Tab-separated table of C-alpha atoms in Angstrom:
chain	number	residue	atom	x	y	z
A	1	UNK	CA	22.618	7.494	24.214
A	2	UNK	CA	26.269	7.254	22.307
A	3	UNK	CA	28.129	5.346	25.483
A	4	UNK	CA	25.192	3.499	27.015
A	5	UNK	CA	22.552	2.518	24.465
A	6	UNK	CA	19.759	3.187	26.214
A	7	UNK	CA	16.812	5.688	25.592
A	8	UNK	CA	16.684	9.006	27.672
A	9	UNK	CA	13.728	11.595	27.747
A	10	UNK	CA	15.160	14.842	26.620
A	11	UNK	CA	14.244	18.205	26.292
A	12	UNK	CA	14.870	19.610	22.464
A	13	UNK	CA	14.775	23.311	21.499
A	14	UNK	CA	15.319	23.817	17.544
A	15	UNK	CA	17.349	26.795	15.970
A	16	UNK	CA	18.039	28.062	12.818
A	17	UNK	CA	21.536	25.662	12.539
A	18	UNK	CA	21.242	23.101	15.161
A	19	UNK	CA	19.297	21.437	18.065
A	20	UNK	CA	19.511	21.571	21.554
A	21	UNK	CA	19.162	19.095	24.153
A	22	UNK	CA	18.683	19.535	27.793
A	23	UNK	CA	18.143	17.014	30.563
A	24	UNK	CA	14.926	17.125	32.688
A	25	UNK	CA	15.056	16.996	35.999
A	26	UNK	CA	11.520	17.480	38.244
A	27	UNK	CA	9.372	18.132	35.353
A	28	UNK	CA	11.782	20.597	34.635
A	29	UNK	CA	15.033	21.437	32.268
A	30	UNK	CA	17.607	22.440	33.324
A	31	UNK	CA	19.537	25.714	31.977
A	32	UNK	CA	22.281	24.528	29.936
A	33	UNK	CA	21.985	21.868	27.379
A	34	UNK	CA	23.098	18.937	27.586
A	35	UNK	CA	24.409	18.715	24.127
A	36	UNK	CA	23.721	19.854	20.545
A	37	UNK	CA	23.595	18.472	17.112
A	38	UNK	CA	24.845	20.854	14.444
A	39	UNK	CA	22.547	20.933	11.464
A	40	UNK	CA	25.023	21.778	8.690
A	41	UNK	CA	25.001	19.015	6.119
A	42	UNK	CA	23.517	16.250	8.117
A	43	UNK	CA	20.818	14.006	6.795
A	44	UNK	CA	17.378	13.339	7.899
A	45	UNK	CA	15.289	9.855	7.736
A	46	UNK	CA	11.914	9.988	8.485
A	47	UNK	CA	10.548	7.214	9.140
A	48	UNK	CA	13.705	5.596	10.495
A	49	UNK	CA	12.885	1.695	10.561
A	50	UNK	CA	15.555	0.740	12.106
A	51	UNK	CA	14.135	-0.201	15.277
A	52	UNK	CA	11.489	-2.878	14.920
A	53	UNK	CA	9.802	-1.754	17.863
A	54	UNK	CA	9.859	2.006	18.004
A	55	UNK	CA	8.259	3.750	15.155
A	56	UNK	CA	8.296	6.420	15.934
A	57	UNK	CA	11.614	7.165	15.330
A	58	UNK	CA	13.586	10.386	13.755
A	59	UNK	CA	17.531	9.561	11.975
A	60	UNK	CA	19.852	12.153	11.876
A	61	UNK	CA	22.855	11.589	10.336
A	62	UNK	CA	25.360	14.320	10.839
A	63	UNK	CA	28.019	15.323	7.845
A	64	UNK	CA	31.133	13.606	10.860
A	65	UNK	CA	28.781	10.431	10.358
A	66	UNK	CA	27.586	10.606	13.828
A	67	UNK	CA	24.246	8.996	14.034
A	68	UNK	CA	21.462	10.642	16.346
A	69	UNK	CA	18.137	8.731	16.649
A	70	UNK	CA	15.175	10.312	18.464
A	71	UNK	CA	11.877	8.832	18.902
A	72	UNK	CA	8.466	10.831	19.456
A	73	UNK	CA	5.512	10.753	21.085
A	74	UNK	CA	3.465	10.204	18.147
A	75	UNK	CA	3.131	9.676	14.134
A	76	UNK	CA	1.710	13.224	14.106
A	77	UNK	CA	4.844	15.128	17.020
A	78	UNK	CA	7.350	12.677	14.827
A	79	UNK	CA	5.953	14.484	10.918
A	80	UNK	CA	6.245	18.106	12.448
A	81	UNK	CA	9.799	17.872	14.192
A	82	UNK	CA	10.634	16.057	11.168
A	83	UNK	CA	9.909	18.912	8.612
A	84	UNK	CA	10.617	21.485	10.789
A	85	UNK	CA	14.364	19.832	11.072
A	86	UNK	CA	14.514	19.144	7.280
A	87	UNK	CA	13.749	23.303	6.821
A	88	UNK	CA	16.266	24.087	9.054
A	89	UNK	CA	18.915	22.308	7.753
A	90	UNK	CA	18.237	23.864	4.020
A	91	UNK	CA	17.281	27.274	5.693
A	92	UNK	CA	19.825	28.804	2.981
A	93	UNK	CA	17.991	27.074	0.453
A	94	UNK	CA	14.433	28.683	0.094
A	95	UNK	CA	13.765	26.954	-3.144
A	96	UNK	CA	14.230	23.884	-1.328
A	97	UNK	CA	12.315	24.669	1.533
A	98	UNK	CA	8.982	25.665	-0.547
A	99	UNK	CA	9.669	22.063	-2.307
A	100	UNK	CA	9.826	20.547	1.020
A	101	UNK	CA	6.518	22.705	1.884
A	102	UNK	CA	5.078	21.197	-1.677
A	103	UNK	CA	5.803	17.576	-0.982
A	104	UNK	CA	4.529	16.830	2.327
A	105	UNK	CA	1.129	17.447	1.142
A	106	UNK	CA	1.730	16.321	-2.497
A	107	UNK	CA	0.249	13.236	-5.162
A	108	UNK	CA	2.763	11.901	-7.743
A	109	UNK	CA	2.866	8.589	-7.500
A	110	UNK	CA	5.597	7.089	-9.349
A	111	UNK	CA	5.295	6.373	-12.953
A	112	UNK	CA	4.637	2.743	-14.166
A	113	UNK	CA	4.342	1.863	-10.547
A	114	UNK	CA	3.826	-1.890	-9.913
A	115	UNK	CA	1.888	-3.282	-7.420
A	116	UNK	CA	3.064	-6.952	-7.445
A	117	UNK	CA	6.221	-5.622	-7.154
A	118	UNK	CA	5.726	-3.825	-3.911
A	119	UNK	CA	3.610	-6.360	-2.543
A	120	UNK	CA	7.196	-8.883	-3.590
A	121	UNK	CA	9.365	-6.323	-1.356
A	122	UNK	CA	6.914	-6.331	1.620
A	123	UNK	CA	6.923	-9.678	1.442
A	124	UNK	CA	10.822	-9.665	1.838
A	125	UNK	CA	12.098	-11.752	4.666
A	126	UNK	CA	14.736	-9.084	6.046
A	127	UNK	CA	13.536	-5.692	4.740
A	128	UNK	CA	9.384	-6.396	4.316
A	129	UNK	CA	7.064	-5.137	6.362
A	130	UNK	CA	7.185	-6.615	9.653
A	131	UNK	CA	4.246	-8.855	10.801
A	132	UNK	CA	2.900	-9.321	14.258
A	133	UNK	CA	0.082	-10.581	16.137
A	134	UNK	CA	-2.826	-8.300	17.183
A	135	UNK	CA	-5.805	-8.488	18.888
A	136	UNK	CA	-8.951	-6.757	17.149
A	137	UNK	CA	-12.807	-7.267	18.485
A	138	UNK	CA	-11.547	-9.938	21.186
A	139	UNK	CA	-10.229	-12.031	18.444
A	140	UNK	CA	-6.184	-12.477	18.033
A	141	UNK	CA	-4.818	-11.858	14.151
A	142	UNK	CA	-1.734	-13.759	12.859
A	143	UNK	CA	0.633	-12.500	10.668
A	144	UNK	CA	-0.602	-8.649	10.773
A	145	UNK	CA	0.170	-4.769	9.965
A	146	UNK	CA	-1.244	-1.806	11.292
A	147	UNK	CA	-2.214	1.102	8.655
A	148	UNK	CA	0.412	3.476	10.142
A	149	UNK	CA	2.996	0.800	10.102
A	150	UNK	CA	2.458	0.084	5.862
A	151	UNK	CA	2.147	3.792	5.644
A	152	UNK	CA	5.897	3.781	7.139
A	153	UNK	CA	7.121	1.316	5.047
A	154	UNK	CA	6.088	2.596	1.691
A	155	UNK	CA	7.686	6.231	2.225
A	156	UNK	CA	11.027	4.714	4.207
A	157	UNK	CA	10.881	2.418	1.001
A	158	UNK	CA	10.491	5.247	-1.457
A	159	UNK	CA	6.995	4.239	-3.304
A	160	UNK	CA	5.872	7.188	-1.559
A	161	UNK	CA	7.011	10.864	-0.428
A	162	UNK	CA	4.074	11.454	1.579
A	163	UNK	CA	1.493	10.253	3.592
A	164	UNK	CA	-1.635	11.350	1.400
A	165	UNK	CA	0.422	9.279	-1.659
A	166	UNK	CA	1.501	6.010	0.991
A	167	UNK	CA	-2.506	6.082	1.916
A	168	UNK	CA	-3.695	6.155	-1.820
A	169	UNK	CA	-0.945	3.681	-2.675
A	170	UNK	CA	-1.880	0.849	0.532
A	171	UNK	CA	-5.599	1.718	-0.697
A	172	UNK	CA	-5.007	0.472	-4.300
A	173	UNK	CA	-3.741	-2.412	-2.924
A	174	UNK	CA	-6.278	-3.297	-0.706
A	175	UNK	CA	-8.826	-2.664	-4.229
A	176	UNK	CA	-6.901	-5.092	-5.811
A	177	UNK	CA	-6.793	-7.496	-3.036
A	178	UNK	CA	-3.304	-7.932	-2.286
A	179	UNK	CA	-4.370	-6.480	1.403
A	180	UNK	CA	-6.853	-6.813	3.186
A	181	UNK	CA	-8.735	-5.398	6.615
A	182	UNK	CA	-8.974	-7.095	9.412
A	183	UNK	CA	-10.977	-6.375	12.439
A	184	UNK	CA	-13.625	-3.639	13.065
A	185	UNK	CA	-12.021	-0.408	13.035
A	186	UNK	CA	-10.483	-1.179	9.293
A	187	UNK	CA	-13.368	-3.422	8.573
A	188	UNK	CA	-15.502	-0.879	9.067
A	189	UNK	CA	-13.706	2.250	7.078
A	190	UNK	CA	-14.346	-0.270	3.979
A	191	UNK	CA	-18.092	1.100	3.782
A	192	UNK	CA	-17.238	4.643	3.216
A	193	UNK	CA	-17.413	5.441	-0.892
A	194	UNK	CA	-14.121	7.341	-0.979
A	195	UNK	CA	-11.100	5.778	-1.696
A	196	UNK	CA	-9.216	7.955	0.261
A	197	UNK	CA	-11.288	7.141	3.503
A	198	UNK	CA	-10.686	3.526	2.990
A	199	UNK	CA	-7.769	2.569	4.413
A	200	UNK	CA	-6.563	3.991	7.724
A	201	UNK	CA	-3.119	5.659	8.830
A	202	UNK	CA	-3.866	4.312	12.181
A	203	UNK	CA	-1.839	2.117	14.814
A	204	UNK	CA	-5.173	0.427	15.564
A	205	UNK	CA	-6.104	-0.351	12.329
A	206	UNK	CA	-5.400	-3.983	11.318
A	207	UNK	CA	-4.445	-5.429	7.707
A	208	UNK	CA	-2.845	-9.030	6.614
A	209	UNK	CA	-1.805	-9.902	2.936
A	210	UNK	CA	-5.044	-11.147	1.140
A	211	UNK	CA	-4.857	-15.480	0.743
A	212	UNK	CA	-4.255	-14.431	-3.357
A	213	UNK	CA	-0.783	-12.790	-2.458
A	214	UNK	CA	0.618	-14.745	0.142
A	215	UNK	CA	3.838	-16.596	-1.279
A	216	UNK	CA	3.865	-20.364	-1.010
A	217	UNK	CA	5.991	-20.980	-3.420
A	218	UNK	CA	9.378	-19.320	-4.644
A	219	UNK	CA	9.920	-16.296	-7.046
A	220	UNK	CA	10.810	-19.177	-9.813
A	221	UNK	CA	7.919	-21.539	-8.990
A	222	UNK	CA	5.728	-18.546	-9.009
A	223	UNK	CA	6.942	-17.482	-12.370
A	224	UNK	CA	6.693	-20.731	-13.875
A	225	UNK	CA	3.201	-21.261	-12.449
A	226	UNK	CA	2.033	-17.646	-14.278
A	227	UNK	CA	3.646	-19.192	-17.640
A	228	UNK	CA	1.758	-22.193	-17.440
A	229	UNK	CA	-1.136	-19.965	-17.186
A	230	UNK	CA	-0.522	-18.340	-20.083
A	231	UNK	CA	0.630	-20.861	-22.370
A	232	UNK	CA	-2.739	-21.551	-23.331
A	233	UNK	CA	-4.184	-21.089	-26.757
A	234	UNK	CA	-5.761	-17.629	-27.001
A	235	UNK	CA	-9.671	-18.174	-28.073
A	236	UNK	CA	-11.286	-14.475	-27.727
A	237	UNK	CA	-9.607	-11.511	-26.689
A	238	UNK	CA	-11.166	-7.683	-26.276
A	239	UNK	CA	-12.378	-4.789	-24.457
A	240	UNK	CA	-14.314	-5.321	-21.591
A	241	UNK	CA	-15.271	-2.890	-18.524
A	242	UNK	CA	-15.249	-4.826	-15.273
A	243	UNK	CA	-16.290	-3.860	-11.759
A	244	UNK	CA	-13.869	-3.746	-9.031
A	245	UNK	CA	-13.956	-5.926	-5.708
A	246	UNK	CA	-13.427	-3.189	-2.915
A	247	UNK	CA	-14.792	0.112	-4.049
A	248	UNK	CA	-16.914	-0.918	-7.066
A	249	UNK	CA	-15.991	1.498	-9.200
A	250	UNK	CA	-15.832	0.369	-13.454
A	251	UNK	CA	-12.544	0.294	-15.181
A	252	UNK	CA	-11.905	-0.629	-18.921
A	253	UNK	CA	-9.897	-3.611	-18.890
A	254	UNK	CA	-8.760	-5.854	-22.011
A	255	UNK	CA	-9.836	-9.249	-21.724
A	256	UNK	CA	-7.989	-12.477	-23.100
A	257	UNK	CA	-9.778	-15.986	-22.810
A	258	UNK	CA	-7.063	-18.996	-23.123
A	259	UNK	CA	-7.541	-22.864	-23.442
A	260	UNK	CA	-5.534	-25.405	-22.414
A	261	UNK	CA	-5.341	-24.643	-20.140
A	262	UNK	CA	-8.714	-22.664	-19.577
A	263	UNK	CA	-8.237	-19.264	-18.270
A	264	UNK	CA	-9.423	-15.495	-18.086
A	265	UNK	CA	-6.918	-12.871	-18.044
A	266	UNK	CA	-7.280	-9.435	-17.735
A	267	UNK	CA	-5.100	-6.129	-18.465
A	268	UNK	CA	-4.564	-2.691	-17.406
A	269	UNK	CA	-4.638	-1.033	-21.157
A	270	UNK	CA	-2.907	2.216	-19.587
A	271	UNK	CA	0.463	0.533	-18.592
A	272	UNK	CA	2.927	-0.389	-21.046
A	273	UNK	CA	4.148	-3.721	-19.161
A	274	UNK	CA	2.454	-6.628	-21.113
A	275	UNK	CA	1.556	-8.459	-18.187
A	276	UNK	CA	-2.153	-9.335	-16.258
A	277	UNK	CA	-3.687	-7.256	-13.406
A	278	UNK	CA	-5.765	-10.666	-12.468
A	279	UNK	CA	-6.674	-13.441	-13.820
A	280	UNK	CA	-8.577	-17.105	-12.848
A	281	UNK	CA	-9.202	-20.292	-13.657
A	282	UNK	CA	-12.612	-20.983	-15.586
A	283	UNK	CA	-12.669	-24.808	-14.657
A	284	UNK	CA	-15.968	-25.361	-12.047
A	285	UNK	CA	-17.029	-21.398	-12.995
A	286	UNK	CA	-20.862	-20.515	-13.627
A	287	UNK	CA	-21.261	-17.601	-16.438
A	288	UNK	CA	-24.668	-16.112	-17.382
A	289	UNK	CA	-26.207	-13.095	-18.636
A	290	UNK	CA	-27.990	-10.637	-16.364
A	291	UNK	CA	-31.289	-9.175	-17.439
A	292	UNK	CA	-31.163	-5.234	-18.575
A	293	UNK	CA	-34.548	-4.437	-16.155
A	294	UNK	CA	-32.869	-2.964	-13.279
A	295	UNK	CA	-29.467	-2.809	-11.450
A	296	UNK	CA	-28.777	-7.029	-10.021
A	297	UNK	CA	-27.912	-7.582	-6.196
A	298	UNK	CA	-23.624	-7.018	-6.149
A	299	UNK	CA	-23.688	-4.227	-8.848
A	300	UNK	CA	-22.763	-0.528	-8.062
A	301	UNK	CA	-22.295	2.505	-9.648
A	302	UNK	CA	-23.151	3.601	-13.589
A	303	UNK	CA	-24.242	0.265	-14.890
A	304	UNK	CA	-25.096	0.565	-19.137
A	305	UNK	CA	-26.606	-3.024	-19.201
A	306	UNK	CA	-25.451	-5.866	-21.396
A	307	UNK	CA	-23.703	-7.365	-18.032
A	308	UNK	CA	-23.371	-10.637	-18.079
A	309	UNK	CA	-21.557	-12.873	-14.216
A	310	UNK	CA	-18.846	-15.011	-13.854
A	311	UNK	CA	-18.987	-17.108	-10.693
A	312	UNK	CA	-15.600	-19.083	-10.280
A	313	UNK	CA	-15.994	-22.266	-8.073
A	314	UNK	CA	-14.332	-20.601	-4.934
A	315	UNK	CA	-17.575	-18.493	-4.858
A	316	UNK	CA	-15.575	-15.410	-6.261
A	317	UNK	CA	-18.173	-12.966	-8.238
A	318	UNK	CA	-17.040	-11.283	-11.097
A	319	UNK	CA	-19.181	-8.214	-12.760
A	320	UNK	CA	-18.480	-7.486	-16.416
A	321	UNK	CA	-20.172	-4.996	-18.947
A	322	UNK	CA	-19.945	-5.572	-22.743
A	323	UNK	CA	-20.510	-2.970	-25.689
A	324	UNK	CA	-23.554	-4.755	-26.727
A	325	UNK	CA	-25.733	-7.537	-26.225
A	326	UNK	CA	-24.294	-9.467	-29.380
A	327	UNK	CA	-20.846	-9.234	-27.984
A	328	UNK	CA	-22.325	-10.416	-24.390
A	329	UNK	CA	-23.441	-13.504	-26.177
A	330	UNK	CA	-20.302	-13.871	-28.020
A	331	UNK	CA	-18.461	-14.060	-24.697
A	332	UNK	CA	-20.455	-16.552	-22.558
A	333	UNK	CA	-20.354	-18.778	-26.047
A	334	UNK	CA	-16.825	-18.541	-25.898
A	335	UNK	CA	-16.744	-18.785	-22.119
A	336	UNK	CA	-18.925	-21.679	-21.403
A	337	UNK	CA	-16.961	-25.010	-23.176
A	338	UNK	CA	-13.917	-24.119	-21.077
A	339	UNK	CA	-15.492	-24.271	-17.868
């Protein structure tokens, strides 16, 4: 409401320039509307996050500045009045329209996209991703986010136009381990092989930032902490192919082995930025060699041999595949003295 703030259940009829609202009375609407909202030049904002607790909610921001906000009955209701409104108001535009048509079931994620960097805006005191408590299998969560909630966030936050792209983008970062599930309806969509199927768009599926990306410390603390890391003497350095944590897949990544202090870096080599994707600390680690006879317990997918295991002393397991069995040697010799 524009005089009393409060929330009324209204009846809305959409036309070619503008939307109708009638008031219900007895199940029923009655025959004039209550009101409109002309269409001409206003602006749609869907999700609007405004609201910490409805999210469900539709902006519309009409070219007088008059703000409308109307909230659905669900994700699904809230996506269809949402680009049914957007076509309306560029019904003159029909290359717009098909655009509009295009995105909403597109994949572009942006270019050089950075994950730390979104996981440093939801992290964001004021304009992060809002965490709350949740029950899940009788047990209570701290500190949590449902999947449709982080799906919200990452289009109202522009990483993502759509919800196929905000799903693939919240799955990459549960594969890297900034995110994690929590609870067995997420839990459990973890042991399907697609990526896609993964990570849920669902108000009952639970996630909380994984212990590696909470923030203890401030931005410059943090900062200095990675310098210090990398400050170390450079021993080895090369191509490796290493198997991911959640899905298991193999990715090329470059490798570079410091000491002093002793550390094991690795890089995306198909982004530009000159800066590690992960990276731990070697002191209290096991490395070994794993025999070529058959695929080990933990490994997945198209295995080549010549793997060799890095265990670091919080019990993390680490998967890597060299060219050949001579470099595999060359690496735990490297490896080993700095542990």
């Amino acid at each position: 409401g524009h005089i009393v703030r409060n929330w009324k259940v209204r009846w809305f009829v959409l036309l070619q320039d503008k939307l109708l609202y009638y008031k219900m009375e007895g199940g029923k609407k009655e025959p004039s509307p209550k009101g409109r909202i002309l269409l001409d030049g206003c602006a749609i904002t869907c999700p609007c996050l405004e609201y910490e607790n409805r999210p469900l909610l539709i902006k519309l921001k009409t070219k007088t500045n008059t703000d409308y906000f109307l909230e659905c009955c669900s994700r699904e209701e809230r996506d269809s009045w949402a680009l049914d409104i957007t076509g309306a108001i560029h019904a003159g535009h029909p290359v717009q329209v098909q655009e509009l048509h295009r995105m909403k079931n597109s994949f572009k994620l942006l270019e050089n996209i950075s994950l730390h960097h979104i996981v440093e805006r939801m992290c964001d005191s004021s304009t992060g991703i809002k965490l709350t408590r949740n029950l899940g299998q009788g047990n209570r969560y701290k500190e949590t986010f449902t999947g449709s909630a982080l799906v919200d966030w990452l289009i109202s936050n522009s990483f993502a136009v759509s919800r196929f792209e905000a799903i693939t983008l919240a799955s990459m970062l549960m594969e890297e381990n900034f995110i994690k599930p929590v609870g067995a309806r997420s839990t459990e969509a973890t042991r399907y092989s697609d990526l896609s199927e993964q990570f849920l768009d669902d108000s009952t599926a639970l996630y909380m930032f994984a212990e590696s990306s909470k923030k203890n410390t401030s931005s410059k603390e943090e900062l200095q902490f990675n310098i210090s890391e990398l400050r170390g003497t450079i021993v080895k350095q090369g191509f490796l192919v290493k198997q991911g944590h959640k899905r298991k897949n193999w990715k090329v990544r470059k490798f570079v082995l410091r000491a002093d202090p002793a550390f094991l870096h690795y890089y995306d080599p198909t982004k530009e930025e000159n800066r590690p994707v992960g990276g731990f600390s070697l002191r209290g680690c096991l490395v070994s060699a794993l025999e070529d006879n058959g695929v080990p317990a933990g490994v997945k997918g198209n295995v080549q041999g010549n793997l060799f295991k890095i265990i670091t002393k919080n019990d993390i397991h680490y998967y890597i595949q060299a060219s050949s069995k001579a470099e595999r040697a060359q690496w735990i010799e490297a490896i080993k003295p700095l542990t």
